[in-house]
C-alpha cells in the first residue's frame, strides 16, 4: 500500500507540473501565431523551464525559433537586394536577438558592411572617372582593383571597369593621340591661296605636322573664311572641298592623300571591335549593320552572342549607336489570372415508389431440394407451394442543395510575344488495344482534363498590353468501353478565345460561360400516378437542376516595358551615300560620343565630336581659343611663285588680280 501511495503522489506531482506548464505552452503558440514573437518565445521558454523533461516543448521551441530566424534572414536578404540597407541590418539584428549564434545573420551583417565599403570605393572610382585624364583613370583602376579581388563577378564593378577602359581607349585611340591644339578654335580667311600654304599656316598655329602624298596635286588652291571654328573643322572643310582625305600617323603628324579608292585602302585606318549582345539576336543585328552601314567585315558568334566588326573608327561608332538601340531587353509581363467556377446543384425527390413488378415462384414439397421441382409436384399446384415476390415500397422525401466554388489563381511571368500555358487538372489515360497477327498490345494516350489557359502577350508603348487568351474548361462526363475492351471517355468542354488590349494594372473580367441543365425523372403507377392529386401517392418524382458558370479575371502588370529611345539615339546623321560615317557624320553627329567645341565656337558652326583624329578627348577649359595672330608668321612659298598671307579678322586680303574680296553677310 505504501508503494502504491508513493506512486500516486509522484503521478499527481507530474500532472500538476504538466498543468502548470501547459498554459504557458498554449499561450506561447497563440502569441506566435498572432505575430508577437518576443512574447510568444518567452512563454515557450517558461514552459520549457517549468517542465525541462518535456521533449515536445523543447522541439516546438527550437522549431519556432528556427522559423522566426529564417523569416528574418529572408526578409533581410530581400531588403538588401532592394537597396534598403537600414532595413536589412535591422532584420539581421532581430534574427540575432532570437538566436545570437545564428551564422547566417552574422554573415549578413558582415556582407552589409562590405557592401557599404564597396559603395564607397565605387563612388570614389566614379569621381575619378568623371574627372578624366590619364592620371585619374589610372588611379580609378587602382581604387577599383581591391573590390574586384573580393568580388570578381560584381556586375557594377565590372561595368565601371569597362567604362574606365573605354575612357582610356578614347584617350589613346588606334590612330594616335593628337595634341589638344587640334581642337582649338581658329579664325582663317584665305581666297584662292595655295592649299599647301594654308596647311603650312595651320601647322604653325597648331603645332601639327602635315605630310602630303606624292599624288596630291601641288597646284591645288583653296578659298576658306571661317571664324572661331576648330582647327579640325577647318581641315575637314579644306579636305572635303578638294577631294582629299587624312590619316593620323603620329602624335602630331597627319598625312594628306587623294580620296581615291586605292589611296583609301592604303591609308585609311581600320579597327576591330567586338560587340557582346545581351538581348538582341546576333543574326538580326549583323543583318542590320550590313544593310545600313555596308560594313566591310562582320563575323558573328551565336554561341556567346558576339559580333566582331572590322571597319573605320567612324563606322564602328555608328555601329555602337545602332546596336545600343537594338540591344534592349525584351518586355516582360506578369499576368495575374483568377479563374472561378461557380457550380450550384439543386435536387429533390418526393413521393412513394411502388414496386414495378411481381414474381411467382413454384415451390417443391417433401424431400425436394431447394430450388428444384419434381414432376409429381406439378399435380399438386396450389396456394401452398406458390410463392409471390414483390419489390419494396419506398417513401422518398429527399432534397439536396450543393454549392461549390473552384478557384485557380495562377500568376504567370511571360516574355513579350511568347506563349505561356497553364494546366490545372488531370491527364486522363486512354488505353487502346491493338492486335497484330494475333498479338495484342496496349498503348496509352493521355488527354488533358481540367482548366487549360493559354496566353500570349504583346507589349506596346505607353504600357499597353495586348493579350491573346484561350481558355478551356473540361471534365469527364462518363466512361465508355467498346466491345473490344478499349476504354474511352466522354469529355464535356467549354472554351473561349479572345484578344484584349489593356493598360498596365487594368483588370478585365470575362464571364458568360454558363452551363444550365435541368432533369426530371418520374416513377408512376399507370393510371393512378397520372392524377393531379394522387401523383405523389402513386408515384415518385426526382428533379435535378445544375447550373455552373466560369468567370475569368486577368490583370497584366508590365515588369519591363518598351522604352522609347531619345531623339539623339533614334535619329542621327550617317554621312553621305559614298561616305557612310565620314566627315559629315563625325562632325555633326558623333558629338554625343563625348567631345564638344569650346565656348568660343561660332553659333553657326557644328560641334565637332571625338573621333580617331582628335583622340576622343573633349576640349577642356585649358584649351584657350586660338585665332590668326596679329603678326602672322611668314608663309613659305607655295611652289609656284604665289604666296598668301592669312588676313586678320578686321583686314581683308587682296586676292590675286587686284579685285578686293567682299565677304558674304555674316562672315
C-alpha atoms as one frame of an Amber mdcrd trajectory, in Angstrom:
protein
   0.000   0.000   0.000   2.851   2.367   0.789   4.373   1.780  -2.649   1.043
   2.464  -4.325   0.604   5.663  -2.314   4.062   6.929  -3.249   3.425   6.194
  -6.926   0.147   8.077  -6.763   1.858  11.095  -5.180   4.527  11.147  -7.907
   1.931  10.860 -10.650  -0.079  13.681  -9.130   3.036  15.871  -8.908   3.891
  15.239 -12.576   0.333  16.030 -13.551   0.402  19.284 -11.583   3.688  20.259
 -13.214   2.240  19.473 -16.642  -0.826  21.549 -15.868   1.411  24.413 -14.741
   3.456  24.330 -17.980   0.552  23.732 -20.355  -0.952  27.268 -20.151   2.392
  28.863 -20.993   2.818  26.463 -23.900  -0.627  27.226 -25.299  -0.305  30.972
 -24.780   3.127  30.962 -26.402   1.891  29.230 -29.551  -1.093  31.558 -29.725
   1.117  34.638 -29.425   3.495  33.342 -32.077   0.597  32.662 -34.432  -0.525
  36.249 -33.865   2.919  37.586 -34.819   4.055  38.554 -31.313   7.376  36.774
 -31.475   9.071  38.111 -28.354   6.164  37.405 -26.005   5.456  34.045 -27.589
   9.034  32.807 -27.330   9.176  33.994 -23.712   6.091  31.911 -22.888   7.516
  28.819 -24.601  10.825  29.215 -22.796   8.941  29.486 -19.495   7.046  26.298
 -20.353  10.347  24.509 -21.021  11.766  25.737 -17.716   8.667  24.539 -15.880
   8.897  21.113 -17.465  12.506  20.565 -18.585  11.921  16.886 -19.303   9.124
  17.533 -21.815  10.660  16.769 -25.211   7.685  18.152 -27.116   8.078  21.585
 -25.569  11.776  21.713 -26.417  11.194  20.599 -30.027   8.440  23.137 -30.565
  10.595  25.909 -29.105  13.529  25.035 -31.352  11.344  24.764 -34.468   9.616
  28.044 -33.719  12.925  29.822 -33.215  14.278  28.383 -36.460  11.243  29.535
 -38.449  11.388  33.039 -36.975  15.119  33.381 -37.626  14.715  32.124 -41.206
  11.911  34.611 -41.837  14.040  37.491 -40.515  17.012  36.406 -42.635  14.872
  36.014 -45.769  13.380  39.466 -45.275  16.833  40.928 -44.727  18.157  39.398
 -47.963  15.175  40.784 -49.875  15.720  44.237 -48.391  19.411  44.022 -49.242
  18.606  43.210 -52.878  16.196  46.169 -52.995  18.848  48.520 -51.621  17.233
  49.002 -48.195  20.437  48.722 -46.167  18.968  50.040 -42.917  16.024  47.659
 -43.060  18.278  44.697 -43.866  20.554  45.491 -40.930  17.565  45.741 -38.590
  16.186  42.378 -39.779  19.555  40.658 -39.326  19.826  42.068 -35.791  16.316
  40.851 -34.988  17.384  37.384 -36.088  20.419  37.582 -33.804  18.206  38.699
 -30.924  16.298  35.411 -31.284  19.381  33.264 -31.939  22.650  35.056 -31.071
  24.698  32.223 -32.595  22.989  32.267 -35.998  25.749  32.241 -38.611  23.536
  33.416 -41.484  22.645  36.650 -39.697  26.260  37.269 -38.716  27.426  36.740
 -42.287  24.637  39.028 -43.496  25.806  41.865 -41.244  29.357  41.347 -42.458
  28.139  41.444 -46.063  26.274  44.710 -45.380  29.459  46.251 -44.010  31.310
  45.031 -47.078  28.616  46.471 -49.344  28.963  49.867 -47.675  32.723  49.783
 -48.175  32.293  48.724 -51.804  29.832  51.543 -52.440  32.374  53.997 -51.118
  35.013  52.524 -53.434  32.627  52.708 -56.399  31.771  56.337 -55.632  35.461
  57.269 -55.443  36.188  55.493 -58.736  33.210  57.229 -60.373  34.532  60.618
 -59.297  37.952  59.859 -60.740  36.365  58.673 -63.981  34.327  61.861 -64.229
  37.487  63.982 -63.862  39.142  62.186 -66.769  42.781  62.262 -67.716  45.426
  59.563 -67.697  46.384  60.001 -64.040  42.790  59.971 -62.766  41.845  56.947
 -64.862  44.875  55.002 -63.669  44.030  55.895 -60.071  40.420  54.802 -60.637
  41.683  51.402 -61.756  43.859  51.115 -58.637  40.920  52.043 -56.405  38.659
  49.501 -58.087  41.150  46.628 -58.034  40.606  45.547 -54.347  36.853  45.376
 -54.898  37.262  43.064 -57.877  39.645  40.878 -55.906  36.986  40.400 -53.231
  34.091  40.034 -55.666  35.312  39.124 -59.144  31.751  38.823 -60.509  30.358
  42.058 -59.092  28.436  43.427 -62.065  28.536  47.123 -61.189  32.278  46.968
 -60.598  32.824  45.136 -63.894  30.762  47.732 -65.749  32.755  50.542 -64.148
  35.994  48.805 -65.071  34.806  48.594 -68.684  33.897  52.286 -68.699  37.343
  53.207 -67.370  38.979  51.065 -70.048  36.795  52.706 -72.721  37.792  56.153
 -71.470  41.457  55.186 -71.664  40.917  53.869 -75.177  39.357  57.159 -76.221
  42.374  58.997 -74.851  44.704  56.693 -76.798  42.871  55.525 -79.935  44.329
  53.219 -82.553  45.225  56.119 -84.870  47.290  58.007 -82.314  46.513  60.917
 -79.987  46.660  64.373 -81.475  47.592  67.414 -79.478  44.885  69.424 -77.757
  45.657  72.317 -80.090  43.971  70.341 -82.898  40.626  71.106 -81.258  41.201
  74.785 -80.514  39.128  77.426 -82.332  40.838  79.408 -85.064  39.923  82.193
 -87.494  41.049  81.750 -91.135  40.479  83.902 -94.209  42.107  82.815 -97.459
  40.980  83.365-101.019  42.364  81.372-103.900  45.509  80.638-101.926  47.755
  77.624-102.496  46.395  74.719-100.433  49.796  73.788 -99.063  50.349  77.347
 -97.889  47.078  77.194 -95.944  48.161  73.960 -94.283  51.570  75.462 -93.518
  49.871  78.293 -91.652  47.605  75.868 -89.776  50.657  73.838 -88.854  52.423
  76.859 -87.379  49.339  77.881 -85.375  48.515  74.424 -84.026  51.931  72.789
 -83.937  50.752  69.965 -86.198  52.854  68.455 -88.965  51.249  67.806 -92.347
  52.687  65.432 -94.921  51.270  65.307 -98.463  51.096  62.168-100.527  53.052
  62.384-103.781  49.825  62.092-105.783  48.344  65.245-104.228  48.311  67.973
-106.906  50.705  70.730-105.773  48.725  73.326-107.739  45.568  72.943-105.692
  44.235  76.243-104.396  41.683  76.884-101.677  39.313  79.593-100.509  38.177
  79.491 -96.890  36.713  82.030 -94.493  35.843  80.758 -91.011  35.723  82.417
 -87.630  36.191  80.677 -84.295  35.971  77.220 -85.853  38.071  74.394 -84.528
  41.192  73.537 -86.462  39.743  70.089 -87.051  36.672  71.618 -88.681  38.775
  73.850 -90.846  40.888  70.924 -92.015  37.747  68.899 -92.788  36.367  71.743
 -94.882  39.599  72.075 -96.858  39.855  68.344 -97.458  36.227  67.938 -98.470
  36.382  70.804-100.938  39.460  69.367-102.649  38.571  65.629-102.682  41.264
  64.798-100.152  41.408  62.672 -97.019  43.600  62.498 -93.945  45.054  59.890
 -91.640  46.914  60.205 -88.364  50.427  58.815 -88.457  51.821  60.103 -85.170
  51.265  62.278 -82.112  51.304  65.456 -84.212  51.625  64.055 -87.731  48.822
  63.966 -90.308  49.149  62.635 -93.833  47.014  64.164 -96.609  46.181  61.919
 -99.576  43.737  61.887-102.521  40.307  60.489-101.809  40.508  57.652-104.303
  39.564  54.014-103.651  43.137  52.804-103.887  44.545  55.535-101.647  41.764
  54.993 -99.137  42.754  51.329 -98.938  46.389  52.313 -98.485  45.933  54.953
 -95.796  42.618  54.522 -94.055  42.975  53.166 -90.525  40.749  50.227 -89.651
  39.862  48.993 -86.185  38.429  45.706 -84.926  35.653  45.944 -82.391  33.858
  43.123 -80.588  30.251  43.703 -79.522  28.734  41.400 -76.940  24.950  41.384
 -77.175  22.882  40.818 -74.069  19.390  40.665 -75.564  19.199  41.107 -79.337
  19.576  38.298 -81.851  23.076  38.170 -83.308  21.962  37.446 -86.869  19.374
  40.238 -86.839  21.858  42.837 -85.613  24.510  41.678 -88.096  21.988  41.977
 -90.944  21.117  45.496 -89.779  24.772  46.567 -89.780  25.380  45.104 -93.216
  22.249  46.745 -94.623  22.571  50.215 -93.126  26.327  50.677 -92.890  27.527
  48.439 -95.710  30.089  47.224 -93.201  33.269  45.689 -94.569  33.867  42.617
 -92.431  31.422  41.209 -89.860  31.757  37.886 -88.040  29.102  36.535 -85.679
  29.358  34.010 -82.881  25.924  32.873 -81.781  27.355  30.718 -79.013  28.315
  33.712 -76.879  26.229  36.373 -78.651  29.156  38.293 -80.135  29.649  40.360
 -83.277  33.161  41.204 -84.461  33.423  44.124 -86.854  36.410  45.439 -88.811
  35.920  48.876 -90.279  36.809  52.541 -89.913  36.509  54.195 -86.486  33.571
  56.285 -87.712  31.718  53.177 -88.892  32.410  51.414 -85.597  30.967  54.333
 -83.650  27.857  54.324 -85.804  27.545  50.579 -85.206  27.721  51.273 -81.477
  24.746  53.614 -81.708  22.712  51.238 -83.846  23.429  48.304 -81.528  22.520
  50.409 -78.490  19.061  50.943 -79.986  18.567  47.279 -80.896  20.177  45.506
 -77.970  17.455  46.134 -75.396  15.810  43.639 -73.096  12.554  42.069 -74.205
   9.483  43.390 -72.383   8.042  41.107 -69.732   4.573  40.923 -68.244   3.231
  39.398 -65.058  -0.276  38.125 -65.766  -2.413  37.769 -62.665  -5.224  35.397
 -63.573  -8.207  34.357 -61.482 -10.489  31.608 -62.743 -13.644  30.975 -60.716
 -16.084  28.191 -61.490 -19.332  28.581 -59.571 -21.410  25.431 -59.567 -24.832
  25.108 -57.961 -26.785  21.859 -57.784 -30.375  21.506 -56.589 -32.066  18.116
 -56.237 -35.446  16.983 -54.927 -37.130  13.568 -54.838 -40.632  13.331 -53.365
 -43.307  10.595 -53.485 -43.868   6.901 -52.981 -42.112   4.489 -55.231 -44.234
   1.383 -55.624 -42.909  -1.947 -56.801 -42.696  -2.023 -60.546 -43.212  -5.803
 -60.830 -44.198  -9.051 -59.072 -42.765 -12.552 -59.341 -44.364 -16.024 -58.792
 -42.196 -18.931 -57.758 -43.330 -22.638 -57.651 -42.011 -24.359 -54.529 -41.263
 -28.068 -54.205 -42.652 -30.329 -51.469 -41.329 -33.074 -49.345 -37.709 -34.016
 -49.876 -37.248 -31.758 -52.889 -34.040 -29.869 -52.946 -34.321 -26.098 -52.609
 -34.850 -24.515 -55.996 -35.834 -27.847 -57.688 -39.175 -29.420 -58.591 -40.377
 -32.941 -59.217 -42.892 -33.887 -61.894 -45.188 -35.054 -59.110 -45.171 -31.544
 -57.623 -46.892 -30.246 -60.739 -50.023 -32.278 -59.854 -50.295 -30.508 -56.504
 -50.034 -26.864 -57.511 -51.979 -24.690 -55.083 -51.537 -21.659 -52.912 -49.313
 -23.581 -50.544 -46.485 -24.134 -52.991 -46.630 -20.879 -54.994 -44.502 -18.006
 -53.636 -45.264 -14.400 -54.544 -42.306 -11.967 -54.760 -42.926  -8.196 -54.611
 -40.405  -5.333 -54.510 -40.195  -2.951 -51.607 -42.318   0.162 -51.281 -40.109
   3.212 -50.729 -41.170   6.572 -49.421 -38.866   9.242 -50.922 -38.612  12.682
 -49.338 -35.167  13.996 -50.147 -33.899  17.450 -51.026 -30.248  18.245 -51.800
 -28.593  21.658 -52.184 -24.925  21.867 -53.193 -22.789  24.944 -53.877 -19.171
  24.637 -54.956 -16.553  27.186 -55.977 -13.423  26.101 -57.787 -10.803  28.833
 -57.779  -7.483  28.928 -59.598  -5.226  31.962 -59.159  -2.059  31.445 -61.195
   0.495  34.211 -61.723   2.399  33.879 -64.949   5.502  35.820 -65.917   5.945
  35.692 -69.654   8.179  37.402 -72.173   6.793  39.559 -74.935   5.199  37.576
 -77.797   5.907  34.238 -76.100   3.210  31.744 -75.190   2.528  30.630 -71.625
   0.397  27.607 -70.769  -1.270  26.650 -67.517  -2.976  23.293 -66.857  -4.809
  22.730 -63.599  -6.418  19.319 -63.663  -5.607  15.751 -64.619  -4.184  13.830
 -67.515  -6.684  11.065 -68.134  -5.240   7.883 -69.689  -6.984   6.393 -72.717
  -5.970   2.786 -73.360  -6.081   1.476 -76.899  -5.727  -2.242 -77.695  -4.001
  -3.086 -80.958  -3.968  -6.638 -82.363  -1.401  -7.586 -84.971  -1.148 -11.209
 -86.172  -2.783 -12.490 -83.046  -0.598 -10.465 -80.692  -2.346  -7.787 -78.652
  -0.589  -4.717 -77.326  -1.848  -1.839 -75.264  -0.973   1.790 -75.955  -1.762
   4.606 -73.567  -2.571   8.153 -74.654  -3.274  10.968 -72.257  -5.972  13.594
 -72.526  -5.713  16.821 -70.539  -8.844  17.402 -68.495  -9.416  20.401 -66.250
  -8.568  24.058 -66.640  -6.297  24.927 -69.575  -5.228  28.514 -70.124  -3.033
  29.737 -72.988  -1.915  33.381 -73.042   0.311  35.311 -75.429   1.040  38.965
 -74.550   2.218  41.702 -76.861   3.599  44.773 -75.090   3.209  48.167 -76.752
   4.489  51.609 -75.914   2.769  53.582 -73.165   2.483  50.404 -71.036  -0.312
  48.808 -73.012  -0.566  45.039 -73.404  -2.498  43.051 -75.986  -3.255  39.558
 -74.692  -4.383  36.615 -76.783  -6.338  34.326 -74.443  -7.554  30.779 -74.972
  -9.472  29.321 -72.013 -10.806  25.766 -71.924 -12.535  24.018 -69.031 -13.247
  20.313 -69.473 -14.436  17.431 -67.318 -15.051  13.714 -67.714 -18.763  13.122
 -68.209 -18.770   9.317 -68.343 -16.652   6.297 -69.212 -17.171   4.440 -72.457
 -15.961   0.896 -73.039 -16.088  -0.568 -76.544 -16.822  -4.172 -77.431 -13.120
  -4.832 -77.866 -12.418  -3.576 -74.365 -10.982  -0.222 -75.366 -11.689   2.404
 -72.756 -12.595   5.958 -73.695 -14.151   8.947 -72.026 -16.863  11.368 -72.921
 -15.441  14.800 -72.107 -17.515  17.930 -71.695 -15.747  21.103 -72.779 -16.350
  24.831 -72.560 -13.892  27.171 -74.205 -13.436  30.833 -75.031 -10.839  32.611
 -77.161 -10.364  36.362 -77.458  -7.804  39.160 -77.775  -7.719  42.011 -75.258
  -5.756  45.236 -75.087  -5.343  46.511 -71.545  -3.340  49.131 -69.705  -0.811
  48.210 -67.057  -2.778  47.190 -63.953  -6.171  47.203 -65.680  -8.437  44.265
 -64.849 -10.777  42.647 -67.350 -13.433  40.126 -66.356 -14.703  37.558 -68.858
 -17.925  35.823 -67.898 -20.834  34.088 -69.557 -19.553  30.518 -69.917 -22.763
  29.132 -68.404 -23.965  25.553 -68.372 -27.580  25.205 -67.229 -29.060  21.695
 -67.015 -32.485  20.590 -65.693 -33.545  16.953 -65.383 -36.856  15.455 -64.260
 -37.351  11.733 -63.630 -40.696  10.239 -62.529 -41.680   6.713 -61.418 -45.528
   6.372 -61.504 -48.174   3.718 -61.221 -50.028   3.698 -64.527 -53.381   5.402
 -64.280 -53.367   6.470 -60.654 -49.982   8.176 -60.942 -51.300  10.466 -63.666
 -53.994  12.015 -61.458 -53.209  15.577 -60.315 -53.724  14.856 -56.634 -52.704
  11.235 -56.439 -49.463  11.566 -58.415 -47.335  11.855 -55.289 -49.172   8.933
 -53.570 -48.826   6.584 -56.506 -45.545   7.819 -57.875 -42.170   9.403 -57.100
 -40.628  12.323 -58.988 -36.980  13.388 -58.945 -35.992  16.902 -60.043 -32.306
  17.789 -60.651 -31.087  21.276 -61.551 -27.414  22.045 -62.205 -26.040  25.444
 -63.098 -22.342  26.301 -63.498 -20.624  29.468 -64.652 -16.960  30.216 -65.323
 -15.585  33.699 -64.635 -12.096  34.716 -65.793 -10.319  37.785 -64.459  -6.974
  38.832 -65.920  -4.727  41.729 -64.906  -1.424  42.492 -66.687   1.467  44.041
 -64.782   4.257  45.294 -67.039   7.557  44.386 -65.390   9.793  45.580 -68.221
   8.279  47.960 -70.746   9.391  49.130 -74.160  11.386  52.320 -73.743  11.118
  54.889 -76.476  14.698  55.906 -77.334  15.755  59.511 -77.123  15.770  61.524
 -80.303  19.559  61.724 -80.293  19.709  57.915 -80.363  16.784  57.394 -82.742
  17.970  59.885 -85.378  21.495  60.835 -86.327  23.476  61.806 -89.411  25.090
  58.879 -91.202  27.216  60.701 -93.755  26.721  60.591 -97.499  25.872  57.790
 -99.890  29.503  57.427-100.900  30.987  58.205 -97.496  28.891  56.484 -94.848
  30.019  57.616 -91.428  32.521  60.003 -92.971  33.459  63.564 -92.086  29.883
  64.790 -92.057  28.800  62.193 -89.578  31.904  62.696 -87.492  31.461  66.441
 -87.292  27.695  66.715 -86.887  26.521  63.602 -85.147  29.167  61.994 -83.045
  29.245  64.933 -80.657  27.292  62.795 -78.247  30.259  60.404 -78.116  31.970
  62.709 -75.667  33.568  65.746 -77.369  32.428  69.300 -77.933  33.988  72.554
 -79.077  34.975  75.320 -76.731  32.872  78.248 -75.614  34.348  80.375 -78.365
  32.791  78.285 -81.182  30.650  80.237 -83.561  26.889  79.925 -83.316  26.622
  78.637 -86.829  29.372  76.068 -86.564  28.502  72.417 -85.905  30.032  70.780
 -82.843  32.965  68.548 -83.723  32.922  65.238 -81.926  35.624  62.987 -80.616
  36.952  60.882 -83.440  40.031  58.860 -84.142  41.554  62.077 -85.413  41.089
  64.027 -82.196  41.892  61.204 -79.850  38.416  61.201 -78.364  39.054  63.692
 -75.538  36.815  66.757 -75.241  38.323  70.228 -75.196  38.905  71.391 -71.668
  38.937  74.872 -70.200  42.678  74.929 -70.636  42.261  74.783 -74.396  42.108
  78.533 -74.991  40.626  79.721 -78.297  43.179  80.474 -80.949  42.870  82.798
 -83.909  45.207  84.014 -86.577  47.896  86.067 -84.845  48.122  89.795 -85.300
  51.566  89.349 -86.766  51.188  86.207 -88.826  54.329  84.229 -89.427  55.825
  84.237 -92.838  54.330  81.643 -95.079  56.770  79.719 -97.217  56.448  79.836
-100.911  53.746  77.538-102.265  55.958  76.297-105.009  54.501  78.220-107.959
  55.699  81.705-107.028  52.400  82.712-105.415  52.011  83.247-101.714  49.092
  84.015 -99.454  49.044  85.659 -96.065  46.196  84.981 -93.668  44.021  88.016
 -93.176  43.166  89.370 -89.739  39.553  89.423 -88.608  39.413  93.149 -89.406
  41.517  93.101 -92.597  40.501  91.527 -95.879  43.271  90.200 -98.128  43.566
  91.355-101.666  43.184  88.350-103.907  45.343  87.840-106.976  44.285  90.152
-109.762  43.695  93.163-107.508  39.964  92.555-107.020  39.037  93.214-103.384
  37.426  90.347-101.588  33.882  91.108-100.446  32.838  88.743 -97.652  29.356
  87.375 -97.557  26.876  88.519 -94.990  27.674  87.109 -91.579  31.363  86.472
 -92.282
